[in-house]
Amino acid sequence: MNVLILSCGTRNKIVQYMKKELKGKGLVVATDMSPNAPALYEADRHYIVPRMTAPGYLDVIYDICQKERITGVFSLIDPELSLLAQHEAEFRALGVMVIGSSYELCERTLNKWQMYCWLEERGYPCAKSYIGREEFYRDVEQGLISYPVFVKPVRGSASIAISVAQDRETVDLLFDHAEGLMIQEYLHGQEIGVDCYIDMQSRELISVFSKKKLVMRAGETDKGVSFKDPALFALVERFVRESGFTGQIDIDLFDCDGVYYISEVNPRFGGGYPHAYEAGVNHMKYIVQNLAGQANEPQIGNYEDGLVMMKYCEIMLRREEQNG
């Protein structure tokens, strides 16, 4: 049983955890387009591959799957999730399980406007959003929304190109210099991160870990503290049941005066997942069980609250290869 982790980047802990779970059962193979992606060198074997948008990229991945006898594959970056899901049948023909959600769901999470519309139509509390400026300006005049607001790309990830606008002039400036933007209400509240695993065999939610985000850095949780709330667990269970996600998902929410607002959903391991693992929430074990054709028993909220995660930097050296 060998697992392939694509676009591993700096997610060293994910590779380490998977290796630990697979010890004696199989190998972890990692890929990245850069030889300076440190997580590559945590894996049992690694490959430098083309950019995922390059012609023939998938053929390279298929070759690795065959050569390394891969059983399961997942990616750690958002754009690649849709690519894997779109070609799930081809991977299945090679005997490889794509650990993730459907193409439709991966695309919905990439498109923040579509995600907002889906949430609003089903009555989930979420930040009021606008695809155009005029409706937003009308609502400002009517007192339905106020500054500051977020201006962000409709399609995007990792908090890239997100701006806070304090006035109309800033909104106009941003929209006049970029396309594909949307406006989103600025939520004032405690930011929450939830790591979930939806069993790939039973399609049931089996694990939920929630944390309050204390410090953010580069779009990821840098420090956080675990907590439990039955109301939050119930909201997550309803969302998972109605949306249809499978595998690992990461949900961002805000606690605004006791009401949980769903902000974003990432159908992959989030940057804060190590907090869950170190607290005993082992999603790697669930993946291995699923790859063996076995369903997992629900373990929702099976962790200690009040555990503080504190990230810190580590260093890795590699010898540069000499050309010629």
Coordinates of C-alpha atoms in Angstrom, one line a residue, residues 28-215:
V28 CA 5.1 7.5 0.9
V29 CA 6.0 9.0 -2.5
A30 CA 6.0 12.8 -2.8
T31 CA 6.2 15.2 -5.8
D32 CA 6.7 18.8 -6.4
M33 CA 7.7 21.1 -9.3
S34 CA 10.6 22.6 -7.2
P35 CA 13.6 20.6 -6.0
N36 CA 13.7 23.0 -3.1
A37 CA 10.4 21.8 -1.6
P38 CA 11.5 20.5 1.7
A39 CA 8.7 18.0 2.2
L40 CA 10.0 16.0 -0.8
Y41 CA 13.0 14.8 1.3
E42 CA 10.8 13.5 4.1
A43 CA 9.2 11.0 1.8
D44 CA 10.5 7.4 1.1
R45 CA 10.8 8.4 -2.6
H46 CA 10.3 11.6 -4.4
Y47 CA 10.0 13.1 -7.9
I48 CA 10.5 16.5 -9.4
V49 CA 7.6 17.0 -11.8
P50 CA 6.4 19.7 -14.3
R51 CA 4.0 22.4 -13.3
M52 CA 0.5 21.0 -13.0
T53 CA -0.7 23.1 -16.0
A54 CA 2.1 21.8 -18.3
P55 CA 1.1 19.5 -21.2
G56 CA 1.6 15.9 -20.2
Y57 CA 1.6 16.5 -16.5
L58 CA -0.9 13.8 -15.8
D59 CA 1.0 11.3 -17.9
V60 CA 4.0 11.9 -15.6
I61 CA 1.8 11.3 -12.5
Y62 CA 0.2 8.2 -14.1
D63 CA 3.7 6.8 -14.8
I64 CA 4.7 7.4 -11.2
C65 CA 1.6 5.6 -10.0
Q66 CA 2.4 2.6 -12.1
K67 CA 6.2 2.5 -11.3
E68 CA 5.6 2.9 -7.5
R69 CA 2.5 0.8 -7.3
I70 CA 0.5 3.6 -5.8
T71 CA -2.7 2.8 -3.9
G72 CA -4.0 6.2 -3.0
V73 CA -3.2 9.8 -4.2
F74 CA -4.0 13.3 -2.8
S75 CA -2.8 16.8 -3.4
L76 CA -2.0 19.6 -0.9
I77 CA -2.9 22.6 -3.2
D78 CA -6.4 23.7 -4.2
P79 CA -6.1 23.9 -8.0
E80 CA -4.8 20.3 -8.3
L81 CA -7.8 19.0 -6.4
S82 CA -10.1 19.6 -9.4
L83 CA -7.6 18.0 -11.7
L84 CA -7.5 14.8 -9.7
A85 CA -11.2 14.6 -9.4
Q86 CA -11.7 15.3 -13.1
H87 CA -9.6 12.2 -13.9
E88 CA -10.7 10.0 -11.1
A89 CA -11.7 7.3 -13.5
E90 CA -8.2 7.1 -15.1
F91 CA -6.7 6.8 -11.6
R92 CA -9.2 4.1 -10.7
A93 CA -8.2 2.2 -13.8
L94 CA -4.7 2.1 -12.5
G95 CA -5.9 0.8 -9.1
V96 CA -5.4 4.2 -7.5
M97 CA -8.0 5.8 -5.2
V98 CA -8.2 9.6 -5.4
I99 CA -8.6 10.7 -1.8
G100 CA -10.8 13.7 -2.1
S101 CA -14.2 15.1 -3.2
S102 CA -15.9 15.2 -6.6
Y103 CA -14.9 17.6 -9.4
E104 CA -18.1 19.7 -8.9
L105 CA -17.4 20.2 -5.2
C106 CA -13.7 21.0 -5.7
E107 CA -14.7 23.6 -8.3
R108 CA -17.4 25.1 -6.0
T109 CA -14.9 25.6 -3.2
L110 CA -12.5 27.3 -5.6
N111 CA -15.3 29.7 -6.7
K112 CA -16.1 31.8 -3.7
W113 CA -19.2 33.3 -5.3
Q114 CA -20.7 29.8 -6.1
M115 CA -19.9 28.7 -2.6
Y116 CA -21.6 31.8 -1.1
C117 CA -24.7 31.2 -3.3
W118 CA -24.9 27.6 -2.2
L119 CA -24.6 28.4 1.5
E120 CA -27.1 31.3 1.3
E121 CA -29.7 29.3 -0.6
R122 CA -29.6 26.6 2.1
G123 CA -29.8 29.0 5.0
Y124 CA -26.3 28.8 6.4
P125 CA -25.0 31.9 8.2
C126 CA -22.3 33.3 5.9
A127 CA -20.7 36.6 5.1
K128 CA -22.9 38.7 2.7
S129 CA -21.2 38.8 -0.7
Y130 CA -21.5 40.7 -3.9
I131 CA -20.2 39.9 -7.4
G132 CA -20.7 43.5 -8.6
R133 CA -20.2 47.0 -7.1
E134 CA -23.6 48.6 -7.8
E135 CA -25.7 46.3 -5.6
F136 CA -23.1 46.6 -2.9
Y137 CA -23.2 50.5 -3.0
R138 CA -27.0 50.4 -2.9
D139 CA -26.8 48.2 0.2
V140 CA -24.3 50.5 1.8
E141 CA -26.6 53.5 1.3
Q142 CA -29.5 51.6 2.8
G143 CA -27.4 50.6 5.8
L144 CA -27.5 46.9 5.0
I145 CA -23.7 46.6 5.1
S146 CA -20.9 48.8 6.1
Y147 CA -17.2 49.3 5.7
P148 CA -14.6 47.7 6.0
V149 CA -15.2 44.9 3.5
F150 CA -13.0 42.3 1.9
V151 CA -12.3 42.5 -1.8
K152 CA -11.0 39.2 -3.1
P153 CA -10.7 37.1 -6.3
V154 CA -13.7 35.0 -7.0
R155 CA -11.4 32.1 -7.7
G156 CA -8.4 32.0 -5.4
S157 CA -6.7 30.2 -2.5
A158 CA -4.2 30.7 0.3
S159 CA -5.5 34.2 1.1
I160 CA -3.7 35.5 -2.0
A161 CA -4.7 39.0 -3.4
I162 CA -7.2 39.7 -0.6
S163 CA -7.5 43.3 0.4
V164 CA -9.5 45.2 3.1
A165 CA -11.3 48.2 1.7
Q166 CA -12.3 51.0 4.2
D167 CA -14.2 53.1 1.6
R168 CA -15.7 53.3 -1.8
E169 CA -12.6 54.8 -3.4
T170 CA -10.6 51.8 -2.4
V171 CA -13.2 49.4 -3.8
D172 CA -13.3 51.3 -7.1
L173 CA -9.5 51.3 -7.3
L174 CA -9.3 47.6 -6.8
F175 CA -12.0 46.8 -9.3
D176 CA -10.6 49.1 -11.9
H177 CA -7.2 47.4 -11.8
A178 CA -8.2 43.7 -11.7
E179 CA -10.9 41.4 -13.0
G180 CA -12.8 38.6 -11.4
L181 CA -13.3 40.2 -8.0
M182 CA -16.0 40.1 -5.4
I183 CA -16.9 42.0 -2.2
Q184 CA -17.4 40.2 1.0
E185 CA -18.7 41.3 4.4
Y186 CA -16.0 41.8 7.1
L187 CA -17.0 39.5 9.9
H188 CA -16.1 40.6 13.4
G189 CA -15.7 37.5 15.5
Q190 CA -13.4 34.7 16.6
E191 CA -12.0 32.8 13.6
I192 CA -12.5 29.0 13.8
G193 CA -10.8 26.2 11.9
V194 CA -12.4 22.7 11.7
D195 CA -10.6 19.6 10.3
C196 CA -13.0 16.9 9.2
Y197 CA -12.7 13.4 7.7
I198 CA -15.6 11.9 5.7
D199 CA -15.0 8.2 5.2
M200 CA -14.3 7.2 1.6
Q201 CA -16.1 3.9 2.1
S202 CA -19.1 4.7 4.2
R203 CA -19.4 8.4 3.0
E204 CA -20.1 9.3 6.7
L205 CA -18.5 12.1 8.7
I206 CA -16.3 10.2 11.2
S207 CA -14.0 12.9 12.6
V208 CA -14.2 16.6 13.6
F209 CA -11.5 18.6 15.3
S210 CA -12.1 22.3 16.0
K211 CA -9.7 25.1 17.1
K212 CA -9.9 28.8 17.8
K213 CA -7.3 30.6 15.6
L214 CA -5.1 32.8 17.8
V215 CA -2.5 33.9 15.2

